[in-house]
Coordinates of N, CA and C and ligand atoms in Angstrom, one line a residue:
X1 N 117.1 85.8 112.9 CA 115.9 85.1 113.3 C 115.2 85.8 114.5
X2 N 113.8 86.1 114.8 CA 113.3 86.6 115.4 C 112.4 86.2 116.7
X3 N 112.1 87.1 117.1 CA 110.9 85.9 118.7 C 109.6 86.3 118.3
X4 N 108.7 86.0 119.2 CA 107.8 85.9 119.0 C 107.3 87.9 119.3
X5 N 107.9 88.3 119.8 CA 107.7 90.2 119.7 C 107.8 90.2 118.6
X6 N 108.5 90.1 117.7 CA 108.1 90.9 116.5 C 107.3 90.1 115.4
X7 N 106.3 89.4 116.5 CA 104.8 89.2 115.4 C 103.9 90.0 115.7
X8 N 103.9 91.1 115.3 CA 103.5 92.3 115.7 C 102.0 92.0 114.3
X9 N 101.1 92.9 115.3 CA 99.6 93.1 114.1 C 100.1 94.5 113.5
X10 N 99.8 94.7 112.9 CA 99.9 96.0 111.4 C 98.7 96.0 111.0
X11 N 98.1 97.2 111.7 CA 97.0 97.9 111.1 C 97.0 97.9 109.2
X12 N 96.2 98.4 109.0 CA 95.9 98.0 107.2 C 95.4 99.6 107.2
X13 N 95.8 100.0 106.1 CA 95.0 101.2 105.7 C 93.8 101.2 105.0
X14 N 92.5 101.5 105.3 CA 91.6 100.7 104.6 C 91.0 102.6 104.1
X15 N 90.1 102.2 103.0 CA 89.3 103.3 102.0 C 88.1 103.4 102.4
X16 N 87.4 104.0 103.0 CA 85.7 104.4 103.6 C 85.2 104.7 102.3
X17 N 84.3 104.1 101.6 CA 83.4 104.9 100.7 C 81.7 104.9 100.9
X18 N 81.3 105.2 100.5 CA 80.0 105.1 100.7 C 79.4 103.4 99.9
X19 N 80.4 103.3 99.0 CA 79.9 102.4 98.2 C 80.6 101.1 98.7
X20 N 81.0 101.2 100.1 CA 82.1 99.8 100.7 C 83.6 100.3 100.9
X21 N 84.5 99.4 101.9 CA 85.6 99.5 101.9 C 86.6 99.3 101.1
X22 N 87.5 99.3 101.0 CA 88.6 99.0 100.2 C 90.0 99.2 101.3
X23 N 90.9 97.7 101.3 CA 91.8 97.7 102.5 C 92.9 97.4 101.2
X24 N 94.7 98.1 101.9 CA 95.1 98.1 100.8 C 96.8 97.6 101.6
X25 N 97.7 96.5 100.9 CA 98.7 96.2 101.5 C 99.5 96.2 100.1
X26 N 100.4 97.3 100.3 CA 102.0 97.4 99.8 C 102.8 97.3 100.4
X27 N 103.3 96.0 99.3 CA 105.2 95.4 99.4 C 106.1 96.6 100.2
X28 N 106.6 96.3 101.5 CA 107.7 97.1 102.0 C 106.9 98.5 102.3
X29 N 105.8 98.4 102.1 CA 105.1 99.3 103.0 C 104.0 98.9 104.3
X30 N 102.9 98.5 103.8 CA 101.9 98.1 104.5 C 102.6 97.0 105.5
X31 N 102.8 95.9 104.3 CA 103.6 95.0 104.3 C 105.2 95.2 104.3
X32 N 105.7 94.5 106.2 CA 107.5 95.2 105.7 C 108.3 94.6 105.2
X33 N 107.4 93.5 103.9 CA 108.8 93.2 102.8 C 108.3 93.2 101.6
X34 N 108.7 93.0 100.7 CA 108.3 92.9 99.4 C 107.8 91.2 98.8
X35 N 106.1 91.0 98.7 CA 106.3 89.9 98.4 C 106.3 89.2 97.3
X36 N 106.1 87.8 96.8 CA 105.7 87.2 95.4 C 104.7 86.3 95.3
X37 N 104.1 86.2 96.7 CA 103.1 84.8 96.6 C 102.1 85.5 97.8
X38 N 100.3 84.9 97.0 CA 99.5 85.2 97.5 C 98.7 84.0 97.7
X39 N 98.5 83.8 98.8 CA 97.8 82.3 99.0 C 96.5 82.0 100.2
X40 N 95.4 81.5 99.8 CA 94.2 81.7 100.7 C 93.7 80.5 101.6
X41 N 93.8 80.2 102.7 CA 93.2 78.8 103.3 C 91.5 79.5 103.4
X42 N 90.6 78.6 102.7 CA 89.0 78.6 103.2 C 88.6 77.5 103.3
X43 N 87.1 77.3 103.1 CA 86.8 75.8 103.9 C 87.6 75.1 104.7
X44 N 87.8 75.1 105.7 CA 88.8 74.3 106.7 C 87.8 74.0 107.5
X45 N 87.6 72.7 107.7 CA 86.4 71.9 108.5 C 86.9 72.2 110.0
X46 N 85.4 72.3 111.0 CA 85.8 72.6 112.0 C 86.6 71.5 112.6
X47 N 87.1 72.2 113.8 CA 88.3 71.6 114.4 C 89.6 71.4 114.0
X48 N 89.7 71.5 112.7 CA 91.1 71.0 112.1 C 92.4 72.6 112.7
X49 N 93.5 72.0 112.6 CA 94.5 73.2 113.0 C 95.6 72.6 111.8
X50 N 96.1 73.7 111.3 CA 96.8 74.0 110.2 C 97.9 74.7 110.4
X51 N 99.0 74.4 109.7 CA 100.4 74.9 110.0 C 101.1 73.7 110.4
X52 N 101.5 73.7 112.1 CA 102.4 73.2 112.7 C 104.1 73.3 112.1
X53 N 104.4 74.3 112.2 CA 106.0 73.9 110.9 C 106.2 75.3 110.9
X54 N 107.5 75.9 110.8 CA 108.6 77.2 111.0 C 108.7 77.1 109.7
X55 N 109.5 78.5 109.1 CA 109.7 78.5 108.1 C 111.6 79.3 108.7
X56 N 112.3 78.8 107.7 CA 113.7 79.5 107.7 C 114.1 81.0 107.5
X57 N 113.2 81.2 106.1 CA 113.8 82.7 105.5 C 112.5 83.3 105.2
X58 N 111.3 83.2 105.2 CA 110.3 83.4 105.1 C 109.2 84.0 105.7
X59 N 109.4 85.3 105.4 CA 107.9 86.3 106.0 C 106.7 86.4 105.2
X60 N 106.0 86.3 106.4 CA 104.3 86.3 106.2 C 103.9 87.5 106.5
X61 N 102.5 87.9 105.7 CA 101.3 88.8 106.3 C 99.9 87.6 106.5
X62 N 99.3 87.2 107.5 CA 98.3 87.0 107.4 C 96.8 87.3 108.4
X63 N 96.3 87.8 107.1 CA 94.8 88.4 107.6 C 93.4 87.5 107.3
X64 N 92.6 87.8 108.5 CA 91.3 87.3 108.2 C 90.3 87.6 107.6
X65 N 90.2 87.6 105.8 CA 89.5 88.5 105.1 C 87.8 88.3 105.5
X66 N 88.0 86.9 106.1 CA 86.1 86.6 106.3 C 87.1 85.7 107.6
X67 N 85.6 86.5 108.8 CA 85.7 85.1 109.8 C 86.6 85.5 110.6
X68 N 87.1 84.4 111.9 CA 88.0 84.6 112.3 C 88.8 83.2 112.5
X69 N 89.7 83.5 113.0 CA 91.0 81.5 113.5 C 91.7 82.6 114.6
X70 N 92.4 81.8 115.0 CA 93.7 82.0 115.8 C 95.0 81.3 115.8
X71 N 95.9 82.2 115.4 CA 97.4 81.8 115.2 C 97.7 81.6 116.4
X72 N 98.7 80.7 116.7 CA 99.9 80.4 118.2 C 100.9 80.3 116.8
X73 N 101.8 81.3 117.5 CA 103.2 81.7 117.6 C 104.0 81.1 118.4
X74 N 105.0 80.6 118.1 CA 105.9 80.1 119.2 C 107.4 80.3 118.7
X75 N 108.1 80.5 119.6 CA 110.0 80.9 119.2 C 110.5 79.8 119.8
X76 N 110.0 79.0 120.4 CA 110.7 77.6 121.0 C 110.9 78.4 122.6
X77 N 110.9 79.3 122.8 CA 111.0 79.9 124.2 C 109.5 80.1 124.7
X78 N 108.4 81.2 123.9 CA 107.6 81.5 124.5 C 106.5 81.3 123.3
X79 N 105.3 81.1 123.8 CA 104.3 81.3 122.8 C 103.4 82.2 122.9
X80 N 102.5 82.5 121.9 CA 101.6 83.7 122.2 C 100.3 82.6 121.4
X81 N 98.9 83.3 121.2 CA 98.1 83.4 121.1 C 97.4 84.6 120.1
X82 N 97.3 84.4 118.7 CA 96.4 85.8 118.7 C 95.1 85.4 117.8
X83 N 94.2 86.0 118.2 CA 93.5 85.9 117.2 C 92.9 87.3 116.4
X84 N 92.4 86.3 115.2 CA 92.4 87.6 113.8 C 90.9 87.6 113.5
X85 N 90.4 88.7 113.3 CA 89.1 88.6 113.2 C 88.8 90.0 112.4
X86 N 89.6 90.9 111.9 CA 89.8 92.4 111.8 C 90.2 92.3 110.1
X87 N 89.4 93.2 109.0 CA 89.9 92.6 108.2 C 91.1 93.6 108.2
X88 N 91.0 94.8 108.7 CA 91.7 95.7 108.7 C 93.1 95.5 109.4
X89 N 93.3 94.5 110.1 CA 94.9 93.8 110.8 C 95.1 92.5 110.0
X90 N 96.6 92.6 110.0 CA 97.7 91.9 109.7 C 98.3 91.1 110.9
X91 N 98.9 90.0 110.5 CA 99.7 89.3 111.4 C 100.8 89.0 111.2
X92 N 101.8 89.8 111.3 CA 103.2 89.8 111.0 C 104.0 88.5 111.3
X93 N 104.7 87.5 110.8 CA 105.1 86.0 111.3 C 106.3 86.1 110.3
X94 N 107.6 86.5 111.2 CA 108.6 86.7 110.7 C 109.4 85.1 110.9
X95 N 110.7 84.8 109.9 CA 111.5 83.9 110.0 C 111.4 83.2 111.2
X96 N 111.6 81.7 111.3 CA 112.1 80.9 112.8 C 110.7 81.0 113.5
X97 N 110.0 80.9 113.1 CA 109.1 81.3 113.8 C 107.7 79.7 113.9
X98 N 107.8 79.0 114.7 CA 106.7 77.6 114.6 C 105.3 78.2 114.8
X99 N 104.3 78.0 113.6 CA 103.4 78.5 114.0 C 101.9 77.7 114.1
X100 N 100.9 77.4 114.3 CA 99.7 76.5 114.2 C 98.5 77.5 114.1
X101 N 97.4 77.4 113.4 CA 96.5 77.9 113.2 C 95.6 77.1 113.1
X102 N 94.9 77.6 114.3 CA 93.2 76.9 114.5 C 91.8 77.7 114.8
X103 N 90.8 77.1 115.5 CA 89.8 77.7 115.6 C 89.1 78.4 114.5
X104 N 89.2 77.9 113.6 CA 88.9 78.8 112.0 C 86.7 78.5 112.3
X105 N 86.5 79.8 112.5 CA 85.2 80.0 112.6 C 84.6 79.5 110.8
X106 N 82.9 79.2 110.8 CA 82.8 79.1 109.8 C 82.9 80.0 108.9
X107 N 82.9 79.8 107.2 CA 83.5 81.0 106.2 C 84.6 81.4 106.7
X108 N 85.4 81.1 107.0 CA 86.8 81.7 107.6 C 87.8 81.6 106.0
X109 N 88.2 82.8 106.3 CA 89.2 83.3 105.1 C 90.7 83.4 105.5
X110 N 91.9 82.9 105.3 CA 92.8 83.2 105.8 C 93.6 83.8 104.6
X111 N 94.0 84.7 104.4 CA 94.4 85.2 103.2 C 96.3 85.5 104.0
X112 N 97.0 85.1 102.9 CA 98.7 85.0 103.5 C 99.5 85.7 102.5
X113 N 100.3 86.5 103.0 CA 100.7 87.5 101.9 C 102.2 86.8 102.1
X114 N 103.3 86.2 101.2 CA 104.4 85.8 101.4 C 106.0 86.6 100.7
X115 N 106.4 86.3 101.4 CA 108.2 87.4 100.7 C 108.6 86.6 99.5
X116 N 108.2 85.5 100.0 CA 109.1 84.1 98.6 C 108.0 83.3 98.5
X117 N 108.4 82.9 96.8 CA 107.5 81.5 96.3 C 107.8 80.5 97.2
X118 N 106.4 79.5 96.6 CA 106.8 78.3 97.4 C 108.1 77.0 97.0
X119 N 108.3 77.0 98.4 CA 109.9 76.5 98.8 C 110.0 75.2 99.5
X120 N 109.6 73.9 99.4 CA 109.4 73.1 101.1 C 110.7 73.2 101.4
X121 N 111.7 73.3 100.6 CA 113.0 73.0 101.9 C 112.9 74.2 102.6
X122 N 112.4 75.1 102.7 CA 112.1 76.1 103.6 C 111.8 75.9 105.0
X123 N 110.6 74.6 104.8 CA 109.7 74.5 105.9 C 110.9 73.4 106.9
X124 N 110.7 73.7 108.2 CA 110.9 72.8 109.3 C 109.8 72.3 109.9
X125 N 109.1 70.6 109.8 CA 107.8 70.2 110.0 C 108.1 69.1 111.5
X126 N 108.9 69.6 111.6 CA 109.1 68.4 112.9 C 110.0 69.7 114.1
X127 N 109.1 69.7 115.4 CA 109.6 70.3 116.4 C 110.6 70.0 117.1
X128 N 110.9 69.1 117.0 CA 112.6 68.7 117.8 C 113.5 69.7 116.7
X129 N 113.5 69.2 115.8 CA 114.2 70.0 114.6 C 114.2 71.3 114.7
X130 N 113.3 72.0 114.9 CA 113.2 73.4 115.3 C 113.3 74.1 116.0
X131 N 113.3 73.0 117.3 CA 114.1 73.4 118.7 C 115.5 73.8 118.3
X132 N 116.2 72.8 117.7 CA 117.7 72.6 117.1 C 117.9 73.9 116.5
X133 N 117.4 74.5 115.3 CA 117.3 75.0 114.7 C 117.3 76.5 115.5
X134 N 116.8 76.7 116.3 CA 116.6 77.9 117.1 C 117.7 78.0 117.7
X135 N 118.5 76.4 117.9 CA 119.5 76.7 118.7 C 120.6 76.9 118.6
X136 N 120.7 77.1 117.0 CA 122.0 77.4 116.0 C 122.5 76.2 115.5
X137 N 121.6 75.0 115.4 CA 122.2 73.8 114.6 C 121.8 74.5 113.1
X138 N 122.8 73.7 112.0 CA 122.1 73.7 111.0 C 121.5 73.0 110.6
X139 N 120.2 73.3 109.9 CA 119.2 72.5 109.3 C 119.0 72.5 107.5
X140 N 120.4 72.2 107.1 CA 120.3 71.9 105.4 C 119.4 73.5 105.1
X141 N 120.1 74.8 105.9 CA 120.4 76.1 105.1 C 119.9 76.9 106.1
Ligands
LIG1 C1 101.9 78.7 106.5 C2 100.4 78.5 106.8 C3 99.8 79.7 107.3 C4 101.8 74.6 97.5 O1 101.9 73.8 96.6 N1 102.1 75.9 97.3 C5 101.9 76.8 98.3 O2 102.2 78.0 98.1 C6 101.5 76.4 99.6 C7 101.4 77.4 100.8 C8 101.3 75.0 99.8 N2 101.4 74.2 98.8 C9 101.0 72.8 99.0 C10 101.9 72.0 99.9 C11 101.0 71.0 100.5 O3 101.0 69.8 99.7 O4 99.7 72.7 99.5 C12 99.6 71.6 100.5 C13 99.2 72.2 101.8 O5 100.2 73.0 102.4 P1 100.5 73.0 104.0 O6 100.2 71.7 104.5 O7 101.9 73.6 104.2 O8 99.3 74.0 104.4 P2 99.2 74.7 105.8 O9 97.9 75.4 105.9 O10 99.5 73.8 107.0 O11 100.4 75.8 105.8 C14 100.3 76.9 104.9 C15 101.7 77.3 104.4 O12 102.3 76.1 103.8 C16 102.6 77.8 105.5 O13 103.7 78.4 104.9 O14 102.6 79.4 107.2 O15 99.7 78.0 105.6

């Protein structure tokens, strides 16, 4: 399980043409795991924040293809702050990790690149639980 350092941004390798960009993320390359699920938050009315909830075994890439938001990261110890606005950066959000995403500018694209299909027993949606969970209780896996 990880902290909140290793939600590291990862640059994207992006393609200059004359005719437009092209940004490119491979499994266990760009991206450091191999994923199976591609999934997009848009239209998200102002003010709303999205997330709240850790995942168990579950790494993310997520970038701001339009627009910007800002992710809080939190390990139950420390939080951070980042915001995404680059289409060219990634936001690495490894295992254990509670995360919330707000401030989603208008047209905001949140594009989420994932290691595993979707799973809810995966998710931990209640923060006491997660506290626990960080602290080596078991949470049904
Ligand atoms: C995360 C943040 C960034 C599915 O049926 N399949 C899916 O792949 C996903 C991601 C969600 N859903 C269903 C589950 C809920 O009934 O879509 C509904 C909304 O999902 P949720 O409330 O979890 O949405 P967010 O934006 O709060 O969280 C999502 C991801 O679930 C989560 O893993 O890290 O985006």
């Amino acid at each position: 399980m990880g902290t909140i350092k290793d939600c590291i941004i990862i640059k994207l390798n992006v393609i200059h043409r004359s005719a437009g960009d092209l940004a490119v993320v491979e499994g266990g390359k760009d991206a450091p795991f191999p994923f199976k699920r591609i999934y997009y938050l848009f239209n998200v009315p102002d003010g709303v924040v999205r997330g709240g909830h850790a995942h168990k075994h579950l790494y993310q890439l997520l970038i701001a293809i339009n627009g910007s938001f800002t992710v809080v990261v939190d390990d139950g110890f420390e939080q951070q702050e980042v915001k995404l606005f680059k289409q060219n950066e990634g936001l690495l959000i490894v295992p254990g990790i509670w995360r919330e995403l707000k401030d989603f500018s208008g047209g905001a694209v949140a594009l989420v690149i994932a290691s595993e299909g979707y799973d809810a027993e995966d998710y931990i949606r209640d923060y006491a639980q997660f506290i626990r969970f960080r602290n080596g209780d078991s949470v049904n896996s």
